[in-house]
Amino acid sequence: MPASVSLFLPLEREGLTTLLLYYHRRQDRFFLRAAREWDEDRDWSAYTRDFSYEDPLTDRPRYMGPEETRELFRRYGLEDYLQQVLELLRRGRHQAVECLWEPRRNLRFFNFMHSSTLGLANGQHAIRSGGIRRHEPEEPELEVIVDGLNLARAMSYKNAAAQIPYGGSKLVVQSRYVEVDDLSALGFLAYAIDRSRSFTGPDMGFTPQHADVLRRHFTRNITGGSAGPLGPTGGPTAYGLLLAIKEAAEVAFGTPSLAGRTVAIQGLGAVGYPLAEHLLAEGAALIVADVDRRKVASLQSAHPAVKAVAPEEIIYQEADIFAPCAVGGIIGPEVIPRLRFKVILGAANNQLRATSKEEEIALARALAERGILFQIDWMHNLAGVLAGWEEYRNQEKASLENLKPHLERVCRDAVRENLRAALAEGITPTERAYRLVEEKIYGRG
Ligand code: NAI
């Protein structure tokens, strides 16, 4: 796709700054708006010192309604592209995408909003939540948009499963790397984050140091900095996963005790390593694999009884429980007939190799037919989201002690309820998890 195929092209050519594509789901219709809201020479490093995100930022504003905005795209031969993006919003049941453009550095900022239902009455500035990630300018814009929309929808599910009062969104910047001392670029991003009415945290292309600078100079709507009060989220995620594994053990084996159970762990990173330590303390026997031999060696030197296998073999081991804690996409149709586990429950995101909910459910059913108890990852790998929420709510006073009761409610009580109710209804826990969050987000039916 040529670089000229971009939602930002008409903005650049016409001296505009902002584009809103809004989808009214209930009425099944679109609302479009384009605007010029700031001048090219705006000094964004003065954001929150000299101006707020509500102030008029130009003496030459311009506003275009739905028809004029469509006409704008027609003029640049982009009406099909615009329609393609609008159809993506409709198909994913998304609320909107807002594009903000900073001309001097060519920062192309997208706020992909999937839903706000759960956040509307929370009484806070942020009504949605989701990370902020960056893409290189050369990447085809449509791929960036599809990725952003998918991630925003996944955040709606995660926030609903985490039982926190926010809709899902994803913030995306298409630009060159933003230096951590570039206060002008970061001031613009802070303005865009505040305007998004979400709280966010650094994802690919941004670092905890970016979050530190943004917080120090501009906005409290970003969490997950290196100077943050909660530290890395791997530990809490491992603890939540342990609680969920015990619930699954009770359903599969009639007891939550892991003493004498064999657990296979794929990946001994920020989550897998502390999980291994928890499981050993519970009396489980471990089979582990990591592409990084040093991590395996470190665990084995402290616990010589731990068995290690090659990374490509771990999924074919015989064990009571398998905990994938590395890469995604590991469970596809060709793998399932060869699995020898009774339970699969892990932290890795997107463990099922699927590109839609329907494909995921087909794979979850295939696992159930093999007698394997499995639950979709976003129902229990929620501690990262919960840590962001705790920091957003309590700022410097955030603590792991505060987080723990909620983590237990979500990773122990809700998992127990989901596994048992699914069993009673004769459906997979994954289908029930989808139904649960979709009812919360879209209403029944
Ligand atoms: P990490 O990067 O610290 O650890 C991943 C480990 O897996 C590394 O030790 C790596 O060497 C190993 N690995 C990579 N490919 C492998 C393979 N093919 N076979 C065996 N080992 C392999 O990542 P982290 O934070 O532990 O996350 C693990 C998974 O859990 C990821 O999918 C992540 O997205 C997900 N997750 C993590 C959360 C967190 O709080 N850290 C929260 C929710 C999900």
CSV table of C-alpha atoms in Angstrom, one decimal, residues 2-440:
chain,number,residue,atom,x,y,z
A,2,PRO,CA,1.6,3.4,-1.0
A,3,ALA,CA,2.4,5.8,1.9
A,4,SER,CA,-0.1,8.2,0.5
A,5,VAL,CA,-2.9,5.9,1.6
A,6,SER,CA,-3.3,7.3,5.1
A,7,LEU,CA,-6.0,8.9,7.2
A,8,PHE,CA,-3.5,11.6,8.0
A,9,LEU,CA,-3.0,12.7,4.3
A,10,PRO,CA,-6.0,15.0,4.1
A,11,LEU,CA,-5.0,16.5,7.4
A,12,GLU,CA,-1.5,17.2,6.2
A,13,ARG,CA,-2.6,18.7,2.9
A,14,GLU,CA,-5.3,20.9,4.4
A,15,GLY,CA,-3.5,22.1,7.5
A,16,LEU,CA,-5.9,20.1,9.8
A,17,THR,CA,-4.9,18.4,13.0
A,18,THR,CA,-7.7,16.1,14.1
A,19,LEU,CA,-10.0,13.4,12.7
A,20,LEU,CA,-12.7,11.6,14.5
A,21,LEU,CA,-14.4,8.5,13.1
A,22,TYR,CA,-17.2,7.5,15.4
A,23,TYR,CA,-19.5,4.5,15.1
A,24,HIS,CA,-23.0,4.5,16.7
A,25,ARG,CA,-23.4,0.8,17.4
A,26,ARG,CA,-27.0,0.9,18.4
A,27,GLN,CA,-28.0,3.0,15.5
A,28,ASP,CA,-25.6,1.4,13.1
A,29,ARG,CA,-24.4,4.7,11.6
A,30,PHE,CA,-21.2,6.7,11.5
A,31,PHE,CA,-20.3,10.2,12.6
A,32,LEU,CA,-17.2,11.9,11.1
A,33,ARG,CA,-15.5,15.1,12.0
A,34,ALA,CA,-12.2,16.8,11.0
A,35,ALA,CA,-10.8,19.9,12.5
A,36,ARG,CA,-7.9,22.3,12.8
A,37,GLU,CA,-7.3,22.7,16.5
A,38,TRP,CA,-3.7,23.9,16.9
A,39,ASP,CA,-1.0,25.7,15.0
A,40,GLU,CA,2.1,24.1,13.6
A,41,ASP,CA,4.5,26.1,15.9
A,42,ARG,CA,2.7,25.1,19.1
A,43,ASP,CA,5.3,24.5,21.9
A,44,TRP,CA,4.1,21.3,23.4
A,45,SER,CA,6.7,21.3,26.1
A,46,ALA,CA,4.6,23.9,27.8
A,47,TYR,CA,1.6,21.6,28.0
A,48,THR,CA,0.0,21.8,31.5
A,49,ARG,CA,2.2,24.7,32.4
A,50,ASP,CA,0.8,27.3,29.9
A,51,PHE,CA,-2.2,25.5,28.5
A,52,SER,CA,-4.5,22.5,29.2
A,53,TYR,CA,-6.1,20.0,26.9
A,54,GLU,CA,-9.3,22.1,26.9
A,55,ASP,CA,-7.9,25.4,25.8
A,56,PRO,CA,-8.3,26.7,22.2
A,57,LEU,CA,-4.9,26.3,20.7
A,58,THR,CA,-5.3,28.3,17.5
A,59,ASP,CA,-6.8,31.6,16.3
A,60,ARG,CA,-7.6,30.0,13.0
A,61,PRO,CA,-9.8,27.0,13.9
A,62,ARG,CA,-11.6,25.0,11.4
A,63,TYR,CA,-14.3,22.3,11.9
A,64,MET,CA,-15.8,20.0,9.4
A,65,GLY,CA,-19.0,17.9,9.9
A,66,PRO,CA,-19.7,14.4,8.5
A,67,GLU,CA,-20.5,15.4,4.9
A,68,GLU,CA,-17.6,17.8,4.5
A,69,THR,CA,-15.2,15.2,6.1
A,70,ARG,CA,-16.3,12.6,3.6
A,71,GLU,CA,-15.9,15.1,0.8
A,72,LEU,CA,-12.4,15.8,2.0
A,73,PHE,CA,-11.4,12.1,1.7
A,74,ARG,CA,-13.1,12.0,-1.8
A,75,ARG,CA,-11.0,14.9,-2.9
A,76,TYR,CA,-7.8,12.9,-2.2
A,77,GLY,CA,-9.1,9.7,-3.7
A,78,LEU,CA,-9.3,8.1,-0.3
A,79,GLU,CA,-13.0,7.4,0.0
A,80,ASP,CA,-12.6,3.6,-0.3
A,81,TYR,CA,-9.8,3.6,2.3
A,82,LEU,CA,-12.0,5.6,4.7
A,83,GLN,CA,-14.9,3.2,4.1
A,84,GLN,CA,-12.6,0.2,4.7
A,85,VAL,CA,-11.6,1.7,8.1
A,86,LEU,CA,-15.2,2.5,9.0
A,87,GLU,CA,-16.2,-1.2,8.2
A,88,LEU,CA,-13.5,-2.4,10.5
A,89,LEU,CA,-15.0,-0.3,13.3
A,90,ARG,CA,-18.4,-1.7,12.5
A,91,ARG,CA,-17.2,-5.3,12.3
A,92,GLY,CA,-15.3,-5.1,15.6
A,93,ARG,CA,-18.2,-3.2,17.3
A,94,HIS,CA,-15.8,-0.4,18.1
A,95,GLN,CA,-16.8,3.0,19.4
A,96,ALA,CA,-14.4,5.2,17.5
A,97,VAL,CA,-10.9,6.1,16.4
A,98,GLU,CA,-9.5,9.6,16.9
A,99,CYS,CA,-6.4,10.7,15.0
A,100,LEU,CA,-4.3,13.6,16.3
A,101,TRP,CA,-1.4,15.0,14.2
A,102,GLU,CA,1.7,16.9,15.3
A,103,PRO,CA,3.1,18.4,12.1
A,104,ARG,CA,6.6,19.4,13.2
A,105,ARG,CA,7.7,15.9,14.2
A,106,ASN,CA,5.1,14.1,12.1
A,107,LEU,CA,3.7,12.3,15.2
A,108,ARG,CA,0.6,10.4,14.1
A,109,PHE,CA,-1.4,9.6,17.2
A,110,PHE,CA,-4.4,7.2,17.2
A,111,ASN,CA,-6.8,6.6,20.0
A,112,PHE,CA,-8.6,3.3,19.2
A,113,MET,CA,-11.6,3.2,21.5
A,114,HIS,CA,-13.4,-0.1,21.7
A,115,SER,CA,-16.0,0.6,24.4
A,116,SER,CA,-16.7,2.9,27.3
A,117,THR,CA,-19.7,1.2,28.8
A,118,LEU,CA,-18.0,0.0,32.0
A,119,GLY,CA,-16.3,3.3,32.6
A,120,LEU,CA,-19.0,5.9,31.9
A,121,ALA,CA,-20.2,6.2,35.5
A,122,ASN,CA,-16.9,5.6,37.3
A,123,GLY,CA,-16.5,9.2,38.4
A,124,GLN,CA,-12.9,9.5,37.1
A,125,HIS,CA,-11.1,11.2,34.3
A,126,ALA,CA,-10.2,7.9,32.6
A,127,ILE,CA,-13.2,6.0,31.3
A,128,ARG,CA,-11.1,3.5,29.2
A,129,SER,CA,-7.8,1.9,29.7
A,130,GLY,CA,-5.1,0.2,27.5
A,131,GLY,CA,-1.4,0.5,26.7
A,132,ILE,CA,0.4,2.9,24.4
A,133,ARG,CA,2.6,1.4,21.6
A,134,ARG,CA,4.6,2.8,18.7
A,135,HIS,CA,5.0,1.7,15.1
A,136,GLU,CA,7.6,2.8,12.6
A,137,PRO,CA,6.5,5.3,9.9
A,138,GLU,CA,7.2,2.8,7.1
A,139,GLU,CA,4.7,0.2,8.4
A,140,PRO,CA,1.5,0.1,6.3
A,141,GLU,CA,-1.1,2.2,8.1
A,142,LEU,CA,-3.9,-0.3,7.6
A,143,GLU,CA,-1.9,-3.0,9.5
A,144,VAL,CA,-1.3,-0.5,12.3
A,145,ILE,CA,-5.0,0.2,12.4
A,146,VAL,CA,-6.1,-3.5,12.5
A,147,ASP,CA,-3.5,-4.2,15.2
A,148,GLY,CA,-4.7,-1.2,17.3
A,149,LEU,CA,-8.4,-2.1,16.9
A,150,ASN,CA,-7.8,-5.7,17.9
A,151,LEU,CA,-5.8,-4.7,20.9
A,152,ALA,CA,-8.4,-2.2,22.0
A,153,ARG,CA,-11.1,-4.9,21.8
A,154,ALA,CA,-8.9,-7.3,23.8
A,155,MET,CA,-8.6,-4.5,26.5
A,156,SER,CA,-12.4,-4.3,26.8
A,157,TYR,CA,-12.4,-8.1,27.5
A,158,LYS,CA,-9.4,-7.9,29.9
A,159,ASN,CA,-10.8,-4.9,31.9
A,160,ALA,CA,-14.2,-6.6,32.1
A,161,ALA,CA,-12.6,-9.9,33.3
A,162,ALA,CA,-10.5,-8.0,35.7
A,163,GLN,CA,-13.7,-6.5,37.2
A,164,ILE,CA,-12.4,-2.9,36.9
A,165,PRO,CA,-14.7,0.0,35.7
A,166,TYR,CA,-13.1,0.9,32.4
A,167,GLY,CA,-13.8,0.3,28.8
A,168,GLY,CA,-11.0,-0.9,26.5
A,169,SER,CA,-8.8,1.2,24.2
A,170,LYS,CA,-5.3,1.3,22.7
A,171,LEU,CA,-3.2,4.3,22.0
A,172,VAL,CA,-0.8,4.1,19.1
A,173,VAL,CA,1.8,6.4,17.7
A,174,GLN,CA,3.2,6.0,14.3
A,175,SER,CA,6.5,7.9,14.3
A,176,ARG,CA,10.3,7.6,14.7
A,177,TYR,CA,11.5,6.6,18.2
A,178,VAL,CA,10.6,9.3,20.7
A,179,GLU,CA,13.7,10.2,22.8
A,180,VAL,CA,13.0,10.3,26.5
A,181,ASP,CA,14.4,13.9,26.8
A,182,ASP,CA,12.3,15.2,23.9
A,183,LEU,CA,9.9,17.2,26.0
A,184,SER,CA,8.2,18.8,23.0
A,185,ALA,CA,7.2,15.4,21.5
A,186,LEU,CA,6.3,14.0,25.0
A,187,GLY,CA,4.3,17.1,25.8
A,188,PHE,CA,2.2,16.4,22.7
A,189,LEU,CA,1.8,12.7,23.6
A,190,ALA,CA,0.7,13.7,27.2
A,191,TYR,CA,-1.8,16.1,25.7
A,192,ALA,CA,-3.1,13.3,23.5
A,193,ILE,CA,-3.2,10.8,26.4
A,194,ASP,CA,-5.1,13.2,28.6
A,195,ARG,CA,-7.6,14.0,25.8
A,196,SER,CA,-8.1,10.2,25.2
A,197,ARG,CA,-9.8,9.9,28.6
A,198,SER,CA,-7.9,6.7,29.3
A,199,PHE,CA,-5.1,5.7,31.5
A,200,THR,CA,-2.3,3.9,29.8
A,201,GLY,CA,1.0,2.2,30.3
A,202,PRO,CA,4.1,1.7,28.2
A,203,ASP,CA,3.8,-1.1,25.6
A,204,MET,CA,6.1,-2.0,22.6
A,205,GLY,CA,8.1,1.0,21.4
A,206,PHE,CA,7.8,2.9,24.7
A,207,THR,CA,9.7,2.2,28.0
A,208,PRO,CA,9.1,2.6,31.7
A,209,GLN,CA,11.5,5.6,31.4
A,210,HIS,CA,9.1,7.3,29.0
A,211,ALA,CA,6.3,6.8,31.6
A,212,ASP,CA,8.6,8.4,34.2
A,213,VAL,CA,9.2,11.5,32.2
A,214,LEU,CA,5.6,11.8,31.1
A,215,ARG,CA,4.5,11.6,34.8
A,216,ARG,CA,7.1,13.9,36.1
A,217,HIS,CA,6.4,16.7,33.6
A,218,PHE,CA,2.9,16.3,32.3
A,219,THR,CA,0.3,13.7,33.2
A,220,ARG,CA,-0.8,11.2,35.8
A,221,ASN,CA,-2.7,9.2,33.2
A,222,ILE,CA,0.2,7.0,32.5
A,223,THR,CA,1.4,4.2,34.9
A,224,GLY,CA,4.0,1.5,34.8
A,225,GLY,CA,7.1,3.8,35.1
A,226,SER,CA,10.4,2.4,36.5
A,227,ALA,CA,10.0,4.8,39.4
A,228,GLY,CA,6.4,3.5,40.0
A,229,PRO,CA,5.5,2.2,43.5
A,230,LEU,CA,4.6,-1.4,42.4
A,231,GLY,CA,7.6,-2.6,40.4
A,232,PRO,CA,7.5,-5.3,37.7
A,233,THR,CA,4.2,-7.1,37.3
A,234,GLY,CA,5.6,-10.6,36.7
A,235,GLY,CA,5.4,-11.5,40.4
A,236,PRO,CA,1.7,-10.6,40.9
A,237,THR,CA,0.9,-12.3,37.6
A,238,ALA,CA,2.6,-15.5,38.8
A,239,TYR,CA,0.7,-15.4,42.1
A,240,GLY,CA,-2.7,-14.9,40.3
A,241,LEU,CA,-1.8,-17.8,38.0
A,242,LEU,CA,-1.0,-20.0,40.9
A,243,LEU,CA,-4.5,-19.3,42.4
A,244,ALA,CA,-6.1,-20.1,39.1
A,245,ILE,CA,-4.2,-23.3,38.7
A,246,LYS,CA,-5.3,-24.5,42.1
A,247,GLU,CA,-8.9,-23.9,41.1
A,248,ALA,CA,-8.4,-25.8,37.9
A,249,ALA,CA,-6.8,-28.6,39.9
A,250,GLU,CA,-9.8,-28.9,42.1
A,251,VAL,CA,-12.1,-29.2,39.1
A,252,ALA,CA,-9.9,-31.7,37.3
A,253,PHE,CA,-8.6,-33.8,40.2
A,254,GLY,CA,-11.0,-33.1,43.0
A,255,THR,CA,-8.5,-31.3,45.2
A,256,PRO,CA,-6.7,-28.0,44.9
A,257,SER,CA,-3.5,-29.5,46.4
A,258,LEU,CA,-0.6,-29.5,44.0
A,259,ALA,CA,1.5,-31.8,46.1
A,260,GLY,CA,2.7,-34.7,43.9
A,261,ARG,CA,1.3,-33.2,40.7
A,262,THR,CA,3.5,-32.8,37.7
A,263,VAL,CA,3.5,-29.3,36.1
A,264,ALA,CA,5.2,-28.5,32.8
A,265,ILE,CA,6.2,-24.8,32.5
A,266,GLN,CA,7.2,-23.2,29.2
A,267,GLY,CA,9.3,-20.1,29.8
A,268,LEU,CA,11.0,-19.1,33.0
A,269,GLY,CA,10.8,-15.4,32.6
A,270,ALA,CA,9.3,-12.6,34.8
A,271,VAL,CA,6.2,-14.8,35.3
A,272,GLY,CA,7.4,-18.4,34.7
A,273,TYR,CA,10.3,-18.3,37.2
A,274,PRO,CA,8.3,-17.1,40.3
A,275,LEU,CA,5.5,-19.4,39.2
A,276,ALA,CA,8.0,-22.3,39.4
A,277,GLU,CA,9.0,-21.3,42.9
A,278,HIS,CA,5.4,-21.1,44.0
A,279,LEU,CA,4.6,-24.6,42.6
A,280,LEU,CA,7.7,-26.1,44.2
A,281,ALA,CA,6.7,-24.7,47.5
A,282,GLU,CA,3.3,-26.4,47.0
A,283,GLY,CA,5.0,-29.7,46.5
A,284,ALA,CA,4.6,-30.1,42.8
A,285,ALA,CA,7.2,-31.8,40.5
A,286,LEU,CA,8.3,-29.6,37.6
A,287,ILE,CA,9.3,-30.1,34.0
A,288,VAL,CA,10.6,-26.9,32.5
A,289,ALA,CA,12.0,-25.4,29.3
A,290,ASP,CA,13.4,-22.0,28.3
A,291,VAL,CA,15.3,-21.0,25.2
A,292,ASP,CA,17.6,-19.2,27.6
A,293,ARG,CA,19.6,-22.0,29.2
A,294,ARG,CA,20.8,-19.7,32.0
A,295,LYS,CA,17.3,-19.5,33.5
A,296,VAL,CA,16.9,-23.3,33.5
A,297,ALA,CA,20.3,-23.7,35.1
A,298,SER,CA,19.5,-21.1,37.7
A,299,LEU,CA,16.3,-22.9,38.8
A,300,GLN,CA,18.0,-26.3,38.7
A,301,SER,CA,20.9,-25.1,40.8
A,302,ALA,CA,18.4,-24.0,43.6
A,303,HIS,CA,16.1,-27.1,43.0
A,304,PRO,CA,18.1,-30.0,41.6
A,305,ALA,CA,14.9,-32.2,41.2
A,306,VAL,CA,13.5,-30.0,38.5
A,307,LYS,CA,13.6,-31.8,35.1
A,308,ALA,CA,14.5,-29.7,32.0
A,309,VAL,CA,13.6,-30.5,28.4
A,310,ALA,CA,14.3,-28.9,25.1
A,311,PRO,CA,12.0,-25.9,24.3
A,312,GLU,CA,10.4,-27.7,21.4
A,313,GLU,CA,9.6,-30.7,23.5
A,314,ILE,CA,7.9,-29.2,26.5
A,315,ILE,CA,4.5,-29.1,24.9
A,316,TYR,CA,4.6,-32.9,24.3
A,317,GLN,CA,5.5,-33.9,27.8
A,318,GLU,CA,3.2,-36.0,29.9
A,319,ALA,CA,2.1,-33.9,33.0
A,320,ASP,CA,-1.0,-33.1,35.0
A,321,ILE,CA,-0.8,-29.4,34.2
A,322,PHE,CA,0.8,-27.3,31.5
A,323,ALA,CA,1.5,-23.6,32.1
A,324,PRO,CA,2.5,-21.8,29.0
A,325,CYS,CA,4.5,-18.7,30.1
A,326,ALA,CA,6.4,-17.7,27.0
A,327,VAL,CA,5.2,-17.0,23.5
A,328,GLY,CA,1.7,-17.0,22.1
A,329,GLY,CA,0.1,-19.1,19.3
A,330,ILE,CA,1.4,-22.5,20.6
A,331,ILE,CA,-1.9,-24.4,20.5
A,332,GLY,CA,-3.0,-25.1,17.0
A,333,PRO,CA,-5.2,-27.9,15.5
A,334,GLU,CA,-2.2,-30.1,14.7
A,335,VAL,CA,-0.8,-30.0,18.2
A,336,ILE,CA,-4.0,-30.9,20.1
A,337,PRO,CA,-4.2,-34.6,19.3
A,338,ARG,CA,-0.6,-35.1,20.7
A,339,LEU,CA,-1.1,-33.3,24.0
A,340,ARG,CA,-0.8,-35.3,27.3
A,341,PHE,CA,-2.0,-32.9,29.9
A,342,LYS,CA,-5.2,-32.8,32.0
A,343,VAL,CA,-5.1,-29.0,32.5
A,344,ILE,CA,-3.7,-26.1,30.5
A,345,LEU,CA,-3.6,-22.8,32.3
A,346,GLY,CA,-0.8,-20.2,31.6
A,347,ALA,CA,0.1,-16.6,31.5
A,348,ALA,CA,1.2,-16.3,27.9
A,349,ASN,CA,-1.1,-14.0,25.9
A,350,ASN,CA,-3.0,-15.6,22.9
A,351,GLN,CA,-2.0,-19.2,23.6
A,352,LEU,CA,-4.5,-20.4,21.0
A,353,ARG,CA,-3.3,-20.0,17.4
A,354,ALA,CA,-6.4,-18.2,16.1
A,355,THR,CA,-7.3,-14.9,14.6
A,356,SER,CA,-10.9,-14.7,15.7
A,357,LYS,CA,-13.1,-15.5,18.6
A,358,GLU,CA,-14.8,-18.3,16.5
A,359,GLU,CA,-11.4,-19.9,15.8
A,360,GLU,CA,-10.5,-19.7,19.5
A,361,ILE,CA,-13.7,-21.4,20.5
A,362,ALA,CA,-13.2,-24.2,18.0
A,363,LEU,CA,-9.7,-24.8,19.5
A,364,ALA,CA,-11.1,-24.6,23.1
A,365,ARG,CA,-13.7,-27.2,22.1
A,366,ALA,CA,-11.1,-29.5,20.6
A,367,LEU,CA,-9.1,-29.3,23.8
A,368,ALA,CA,-12.3,-30.2,25.8
A,369,GLU,CA,-12.9,-33.1,23.6
A,370,ARG,CA,-9.5,-34.5,24.5
A,371,GLY,CA,-10.5,-34.1,28.2
A,372,ILE,CA,-8.2,-31.1,28.7
A,373,LEU,CA,-9.4,-28.4,31.0
A,374,PHE,CA,-8.4,-25.0,29.5
A,375,GLN,CA,-9.4,-21.4,30.0
A,376,ILE,CA,-8.7,-18.5,27.8
A,377,ASP,CA,-5.6,-16.5,29.1
A,378,TRP,CA,-7.3,-13.1,29.6
A,379,MET,CA,-9.6,-14.5,32.3
A,380,HIS,CA,-6.6,-15.0,34.7
A,381,ASN,CA,-3.4,-13.3,33.4
A,382,LEU,CA,-4.7,-9.9,34.7
A,383,ALA,CA,-2.2,-8.7,37.2
A,384,GLY,CA,-0.5,-6.3,34.8
A,385,VAL,CA,-3.8,-4.6,34.2
A,386,LEU,CA,-4.7,-4.6,37.9
A,387,ALA,CA,-1.3,-3.1,38.8
A,388,GLY,CA,-1.9,-0.2,36.3
A,389,TRP,CA,-5.3,0.3,37.9
A,390,GLU,CA,-4.0,0.3,41.4
A,391,GLU,CA,-1.4,2.9,40.5
A,392,TYR,CA,-3.9,5.0,38.6
A,393,ARG,CA,-6.3,5.0,41.6
A,394,ASN,CA,-3.8,5.4,44.4
A,395,GLN,CA,-0.8,7.0,42.6
A,396,GLU,CA,2.2,7.1,44.9
A,397,LYS,CA,0.2,5.3,47.7
A,398,ALA,CA,-0.3,2.2,45.4
A,399,SER,CA,0.7,-1.0,47.0
A,400,LEU,CA,0.7,-4.8,46.4
A,401,GLU,CA,-1.3,-5.2,49.7
A,402,ASN,CA,-4.1,-3.1,48.2
A,403,LEU,CA,-4.0,-5.2,45.0
A,404,LYS,CA,-4.1,-8.6,46.6
A,405,PRO,CA,-7.8,-8.9,47.6
A,406,HIS,CA,-8.9,-7.8,44.1
A,407,LEU,CA,-6.3,-10.2,42.5
A,408,GLU,CA,-7.7,-13.0,44.6
A,409,ARG,CA,-11.3,-12.1,43.7
A,410,VAL,CA,-10.5,-12.2,40.0
A,411,CYS,CA,-7.9,-15.0,39.7
A,412,ARG,CA,-9.4,-17.4,42.4
A,413,ASP,CA,-13.1,-16.7,42.9
A,414,ALA,CA,-14.1,-15.7,39.4
A,415,VAL,CA,-12.0,-18.5,37.9
A,416,ARG,CA,-13.6,-21.0,40.2
A,417,GLU,CA,-17.1,-19.7,39.2
A,418,ASN,CA,-16.2,-19.8,35.5
A,419,LEU,CA,-14.7,-23.3,35.5
A,420,ARG,CA,-17.6,-24.8,37.5
A,421,ALA,CA,-20.4,-23.1,35.8
A,422,ALA,CA,-19.0,-24.0,32.4
A,423,LEU,CA,-18.8,-27.6,33.4
A,424,ALA,CA,-22.4,-27.5,34.7
A,425,GLU,CA,-23.6,-26.0,31.5
A,426,GLY,CA,-21.6,-28.3,29.3
A,427,ILE,CA,-19.7,-25.6,27.5
A,428,THR,CA,-16.0,-24.7,27.6
A,429,PRO,CA,-14.7,-22.2,30.1
A,430,THR,CA,-13.5,-20.1,27.2
A,431,GLU,CA,-17.0,-19.8,25.8
A,432,ARG,CA,-18.4,-18.9,29.2
A,433,ALA,CA,-15.7,-16.3,29.7
A,434,TYR,CA,-16.6,-14.7,26.3
A,435,ARG,CA,-20.3,-14.7,27.2
A,436,LEU,CA,-19.6,-13.1,30.6
A,437,VAL,CA,-17.5,-10.2,29.3
A,438,GLU,CA,-19.6,-9.6,26.2
A,439,GLU,CA,-22.7,-9.3,28.3
A,440,LYS,CA,-21.0,-6.7,30.4
